GROMACS .gro file of C-alpha atoms in nm:
model
  256
    1MET     CA    1   1.961  -2.987  -2.800
    2TYR     CA    2   1.873  -2.985  -2.418
    3LEU     CA    3   2.243  -2.882  -2.362
    4GLY     CA    4   2.190  -2.566  -2.607
    5ILE     CA    5   1.841  -2.455  -2.423
    6CYS     CA    6   1.997  -2.491  -2.112
    7ARG     CA    7   2.297  -2.273  -2.223
    8PHE     CA    8   2.067  -2.034  -2.374
    9LEU     CA    9   1.805  -2.006  -2.065
   10PHE     CA   10   2.168  -1.960  -1.836
   11SER     CA   11   2.281  -1.671  -2.048
   12ASN     CA   12   1.900  -1.514  -2.048
   13CYS     CA   13   1.916  -1.567  -1.706
   14VAL     CA   14   2.234  -1.331  -1.681
   15ILE     CA   15   2.083  -1.111  -1.877
   16ALA     CA   16   1.747  -1.091  -1.670
   17SER     CA   17   1.955  -1.037  -1.365
   18SER     CA   18   2.067  -0.732  -1.524
   19ILE     CA   19   1.728  -0.591  -1.584
   20ALA     CA   20   1.460  -0.445  -1.393
   21GLY     CA   21   1.119  -0.322  -1.462
   22PHE     CA   22   0.856  -0.398  -1.698
   23ASN     CA   23   1.122  -0.501  -1.991
   24LEU     CA   24   1.192  -0.847  -1.733
   25ALA     CA   25   0.816  -0.981  -1.764
   26PHE     CA   26   0.778  -0.877  -2.121
   27ILE     CA   27   1.079  -0.931  -2.329
   28VAL     CA   28   1.303  -1.153  -2.122
   29TYR     CA   29   1.057  -1.415  -1.993
   30PRO     CA   30   0.881  -1.433  -2.343
   31GLU     CA   31   1.244  -1.486  -2.498
   32ILE     CA   32   1.311  -1.774  -2.252
   33LEU     CA   33   0.992  -1.928  -2.282
   34ALA     CA   34   1.006  -1.946  -2.631
   35SER     CA   35   1.311  -2.165  -2.616
   36LEU     CA   36   1.158  -2.399  -2.371
   37PRO     CA   37   0.983  -2.766  -2.494
   38LEU     CA   38   0.539  -2.651  -2.549
   39PRO     CA   39   0.644  -2.274  -2.542
   40GLN     CA   40   0.279  -2.225  -2.616
   41LEU     CA   41   0.157  -2.416  -2.278
   42TRP     CA   42   0.416  -2.260  -2.083
   43SER     CA   43   0.395  -1.914  -2.218
   44VAL     CA   44  -0.006  -1.908  -2.135
   45LEU     CA   45   0.045  -2.071  -1.838
   46THR     CA   46   0.336  -1.749  -1.714
   47PHE     CA   47   0.074  -1.484  -1.826
   48ILE     CA   48  -0.212  -1.612  -1.684
   49THR     CA   49   0.013  -1.609  -1.306
   50LEU     CA   50   0.085  -1.283  -1.436
   51MET     CA   51  -0.258  -1.179  -1.491
   52THR     CA   52  -0.375  -1.312  -1.160
   53LEU     CA   53  -0.109  -1.202  -0.977
   54ALA     CA   54  -0.243  -0.849  -1.109
   55ILE     CA   55  -0.570  -0.875  -1.002
   56ASP     CA   56  -0.476  -0.998  -0.657
   57SER     CA   57  -0.288  -0.686  -0.616
   58MET     CA   58  -0.576  -0.460  -0.760
   59VAL     CA   59  -0.833  -0.629  -0.513
   60PRO     CA   60  -0.710  -0.464  -0.187
   61GLY     CA   61  -0.702  -0.098  -0.345
   62ILE     CA   62  -1.062  -0.130  -0.484
   63GLU     CA   63  -1.186  -0.274  -0.129
   64ILE     CA   64  -1.049   0.005   0.003
   65ILE     CA   65  -1.222   0.241  -0.203
   66VAL     CA   66  -1.557   0.060  -0.164
   67ALA     CA   67  -1.547   0.049   0.176
   68ALA     CA   68  -1.456   0.386   0.251
   69VAL     CA   69  -1.809   0.491   0.052
   70GLU     CA   70  -2.016   0.217   0.198
   71ASP     CA   71  -1.930   0.383   0.535
   72GLN     CA   72  -2.002   0.693   0.445
   73MET     CA   73  -2.343   0.574   0.307
   74PRO     CA   74  -2.444   0.298   0.537
   75ASN     CA   75  -2.779   0.267   0.386
   76LEU     CA   76  -2.658   0.132   0.042
   77THR     CA   77  -2.844  -0.184  -0.083
   78LYS     CA   78  -2.721  -0.466  -0.221
   79ARG     CA   79  -2.760  -0.362  -0.616
   80GLN     CA   80  -2.612   0.033  -0.499
   81SER     CA   81  -2.342  -0.166  -0.331
   82TRP     CA   82  -2.273  -0.337  -0.654
   83ALA     CA   83  -2.300  -0.023  -0.844
   84VAL     CA   84  -2.030   0.164  -0.638
   85LYS     CA   85  -1.808  -0.114  -0.713
   86SER     CA   86  -1.911  -0.127  -1.081
   87VAL     CA   87  -1.848   0.276  -1.092
   88VAL     CA   88  -1.494   0.248  -0.914
   89ILE     CA   89  -1.367  -0.067  -1.105
   90LEU     CA   90  -1.485   0.120  -1.489
   91SER     CA   91  -1.314   0.432  -1.336
   92ILE     CA   92  -1.003   0.250  -1.268
   93SER     CA   93  -1.017   0.047  -1.637
   94LEU     CA   94  -1.073   0.426  -1.816
   95PHE     CA   95  -0.751   0.552  -1.607
   96GLY     CA   96  -0.552   0.271  -1.710
   97LEU     CA   97  -0.625   0.317  -2.075
   98ILE     CA   98  -0.370   0.582  -2.084
   99TYR     CA   99  -0.090   0.328  -2.023
  100ILE     CA  100  -0.154   0.152  -2.272
  101SER     CA  101  -0.083   0.443  -2.533
  102GLN     CA  102   0.186   0.553  -2.770
  103GLY     CA  103   0.341   0.672  -2.472
  104GLY     CA  104   0.195   0.500  -2.189
  105ILE     CA  105   0.516   0.323  -2.107
  106TYR     CA  106   0.665   0.682  -2.002
  107VAL     CA  107   0.342   0.741  -1.794
  108LEU     CA  108   0.333   0.437  -1.626
  109THR     CA  109   0.665   0.445  -1.585
  110LEU     CA  110   0.719   0.790  -1.398
  111VAL     CA  111   0.363   0.670  -1.186
  112ASP     CA  112   0.557   0.365  -1.125
  113TRP     CA  113   0.809   0.579  -1.041
  114PHE     CA  114   0.643   0.831  -0.739
  115VAL     CA  115   0.351   0.630  -0.647
  116ILE     CA  116   0.511   0.462  -0.384
  117PHE     CA  117   0.833   0.648  -0.286
  118PRO     CA  118   0.800   0.788   0.002
  119SER     CA  119   0.438   0.786   0.078
  120ILE     CA  120   0.485   0.419   0.186
  121ALA     CA  121   0.722   0.454   0.454
  122VAL     CA  122   0.572   0.760   0.527
  123PHE     CA  123   0.265   0.578   0.638
  124ALA     CA  124   0.425   0.274   0.802
  125ILE     CA  125   0.623   0.516   1.036
  126LEU     CA  126   0.330   0.712   1.082
  127GLU     CA  127   0.121   0.375   1.188
  128CYS     CA  128   0.382   0.258   1.455
  129LEU     CA  129   0.419   0.618   1.581
  130VAL     CA  130   0.000   0.644   1.618
  131VAL     CA  131  -0.038   0.283   1.763
  132GLY     CA  132   0.241   0.235   1.964
  133TRP     CA  133   0.302   0.580   2.145
  134LEU     CA  134  -0.058   0.754   2.084
  135TYR     CA  135  -0.302   0.552   2.131
  136GLY     CA  136  -0.028   0.363   2.318
  137THR     CA  137   0.017  -0.009   2.349
  138GLN     CA  138  -0.176  -0.032   2.669
  139ARG     CA  139  -0.460   0.021   2.501
  140LEU     CA  140  -0.426  -0.198   2.248
  141GLN     CA  141  -0.355  -0.481   2.501
  142ASP     CA  142  -0.685  -0.445   2.647
  143ASP     CA  143  -0.858  -0.422   2.281
  144ILE     CA  144  -0.642  -0.771   2.228
  145ASP     CA  145  -0.770  -0.894   2.553
  146ALA     CA  146  -1.084  -0.818   2.531
  147MET     CA  147  -1.149  -0.979   2.183
  148TRP     CA  148  -0.933  -1.295   2.211
  149GLY     CA  149  -0.893  -1.292   2.573
  150LYS     CA  150  -0.522  -1.287   2.507
  151ARG     CA  151  -0.221  -1.054   2.516
  152MET     CA  152   0.066  -0.937   2.271
  153PRO     CA  153   0.383  -1.099   2.349
  154ARG     CA  154   0.623  -0.849   2.484
  155PRO     CA  155   0.864  -0.834   2.205
  156MET     CA  156   0.587  -0.760   1.946
  157THR     CA  157   0.522  -0.489   2.166
  158LEU     CA  158   0.857  -0.361   2.167
  159CYS     CA  159   0.885  -0.395   1.799
  160LEU     CA  160   0.606  -0.176   1.757
  161LYS     CA  161   0.745   0.111   2.011
  162TYR     CA  162   1.069   0.116   1.857
  163VAL     CA  163   1.225  -0.141   1.638
  164CYS     CA  164   0.960  -0.106   1.330
  165PRO     CA  165   0.980   0.276   1.345
  166LEU     CA  166   1.329   0.293   1.378
  167LEU     CA  167   1.400   0.060   1.080
  168LEU     CA  168   1.125   0.211   0.865
  169LEU     CA  169   1.308   0.578   0.947
  170VAL     CA  170   1.668   0.434   0.842
  171VAL     CA  171   1.469   0.268   0.500
  172PHE     CA  172   1.308   0.596   0.420
  173SER     CA  173   1.649   0.814   0.467
  174TYR     CA  174   1.846   0.576   0.269
  175SER     CA  175   1.523   0.585  -0.001
  176LEU     CA  176   1.604   0.983   0.012
  177TYR     CA  177   1.969   0.914  -0.009
  178ALA     CA  178   1.941   0.689  -0.321
  179TYR     CA  179   1.669   0.889  -0.542
  180ARG     CA  180   1.767   0.918  -0.866
  181PRO     CA  181   1.579   1.112  -1.156
  182PRO     CA  182   1.288   0.929  -1.297
  183LYS     CA  183   1.417   0.707  -1.669
  184TYR     CA  184   1.347   0.503  -1.913
  185GLY     CA  185   1.606   0.335  -2.073
  186ASP     CA  186   1.832   0.587  -2.207
  187TYR     CA  187   1.537   0.839  -2.209
  188HIS     CA  188   1.553   1.103  -1.918
  189PHE     CA  189   1.239   1.265  -1.795
  190PRO     CA  190   1.238   1.673  -1.824
  191ASP     CA  191   1.192   1.857  -1.547
  192TRP     CA  192   0.838   1.934  -1.530
  193ALA     CA  193   0.760   1.530  -1.575
  194THR     CA  194   0.972   1.498  -1.214
  195VAL     CA  195   0.757   1.783  -1.074
  196ILE     CA  196   0.402   1.598  -1.203
  197GLY     CA  197   0.601   1.272  -1.022
  198TRP     CA  198   0.655   1.454  -0.709
  199MET     CA  199   0.277   1.578  -0.725
  200ILE     CA  200   0.137   1.244  -0.780
  201SER     CA  201   0.341   1.104  -0.454
  202MET     CA  202   0.209   1.386  -0.234
  203VAL     CA  203  -0.134   1.348  -0.361
  204SER     CA  204  -0.163   1.044  -0.060
  205ILE     CA  205   0.046   1.216   0.186
  206ILE     CA  206  -0.083   1.602   0.187
  207PRO     CA  207  -0.403   1.504   0.313
  208ILE     CA  208  -0.255   1.372   0.634
  209PRO     CA  209  -0.127   1.682   0.797
  210VAL     CA  210  -0.400   1.886   0.647
  211ILE     CA  211  -0.688   1.669   0.880
  212PHE     CA  212  -0.433   1.685   1.105
  213THR     CA  213  -0.428   2.063   1.133
  214TRP     CA  214  -0.864   2.080   1.066
  215LYS     CA  215  -0.903   1.842   1.388
  216VAL     CA  216  -0.632   2.015   1.610
  217TYR     CA  217  -0.840   2.370   1.526
  218ARG     CA  218  -1.147   2.206   1.583
  219ALA     CA  219  -1.074   2.022   1.908
  220SER     CA  220  -1.228   2.145   2.202
  221GLY     CA  221  -0.965   2.389   2.463
  222ASP     CA  222  -0.845   2.727   2.494
  223SER     CA  223  -0.495   2.714   2.392
  224LEU     CA  224  -0.347   2.473   2.139
  225ALA     CA  225  -0.170   2.259   2.397
  226LYS     CA  226  -0.502   2.179   2.491
  227LYS     CA  227  -0.649   2.104   2.144
  228LEU     CA  228  -0.340   1.942   2.051
  229LYS     CA  229  -0.368   1.716   2.345
  230ARG     CA  230  -0.762   1.634   2.287
  231ALA     CA  231  -0.693   1.581   1.957
  232LEU     CA  232  -0.470   1.306   2.015
  233LYS     CA  233  -0.719   1.099   2.221
  234PRO     CA  234  -0.936   0.810   2.110
  235ARG     CA  235  -1.297   0.906   2.079
  236GLU     CA  236  -1.524   0.845   2.352
  237SER     CA  237  -1.742   0.658   2.148
  238TRP     CA  238  -1.425   0.394   2.074
  239ALA     CA  239  -1.421   0.300   2.439
  240ARG     CA  240  -1.541  -0.050   2.496
  241SER     CA  241  -1.836  -0.154   2.664
  242SER     CA  242  -1.857  -0.298   3.032
  243GLN     CA  243  -1.889  -0.646   3.068
  244GLU     CA  244  -2.208  -0.592   3.195
  245GLU     CA  245  -2.357  -0.412   2.901
  246THR     CA  246  -2.263  -0.647   2.672
  247PRO     CA  247  -2.469  -0.944   2.575
  248TYR     CA  248  -2.176  -1.193   2.531
  249ASN     CA  249  -1.930  -1.247   2.801
  250GLY     CA  250  -1.688  -1.494   2.674
  251VAL     CA  251  -1.397  -1.437   2.469
  252LEU     CA  252  -1.431  -1.412   2.041
  253GLU     CA  253  -1.332  -1.703   1.906
  254PRO     CA  254  -1.174  -1.632   1.578
  255MET     CA  255  -1.320  -1.763   1.233
  256ILE     CA  256  -1.160  -2.018   1.075
   0.00000   0.00000   0.00000
């Protein structure tokens, strides 16, 4: 009996290795779990794990939206803050109903195909360039030293300025090279759906050049070079207070 189960599990693992996407979690895994002793127990534990993983993945995104709203409205009361969180969660839940409709798997596949590529790689490259080159690792070292009394190791600084941007550029270039039009099983999405997918991908990227252009335009200076130089400098309000102005001159300790 157990030998037969092992053979079945091995064959399903081989099949699972060639299957990606949602079929792996909702078709292959349930078939494997149904062949184990106490399949009800293992099925409940597996899907509880998937559910907690989904909740854990959603919390950072919700926190980013809530934090952005609260930063713009810092005088919110505790009740109003809970109202903002409720509206955000309810809105996400309503949008999620699209994915469980009759054609929701196609919408989900299209969004999953484009929502990460290429925005994540672009964001990571820009973060490395902004922190490592525009803001400067020296300023970053001074900030860390003021807060923790320690400085970043030299290898970490080199990785931030050179290694990480280069590796991310390689990943981004290979992603462009390996791009394939979206499909679900044997169904190939039409061209208009691919256009919508690229629009979904560009929604998070387009605000970066738009806001950058607006900041350069609003910066002081009588030439483009001066405006650009001024826009790339940190604000005066970002400058650290001197030790004479701060009531506590010790090094902040991490909260553990």
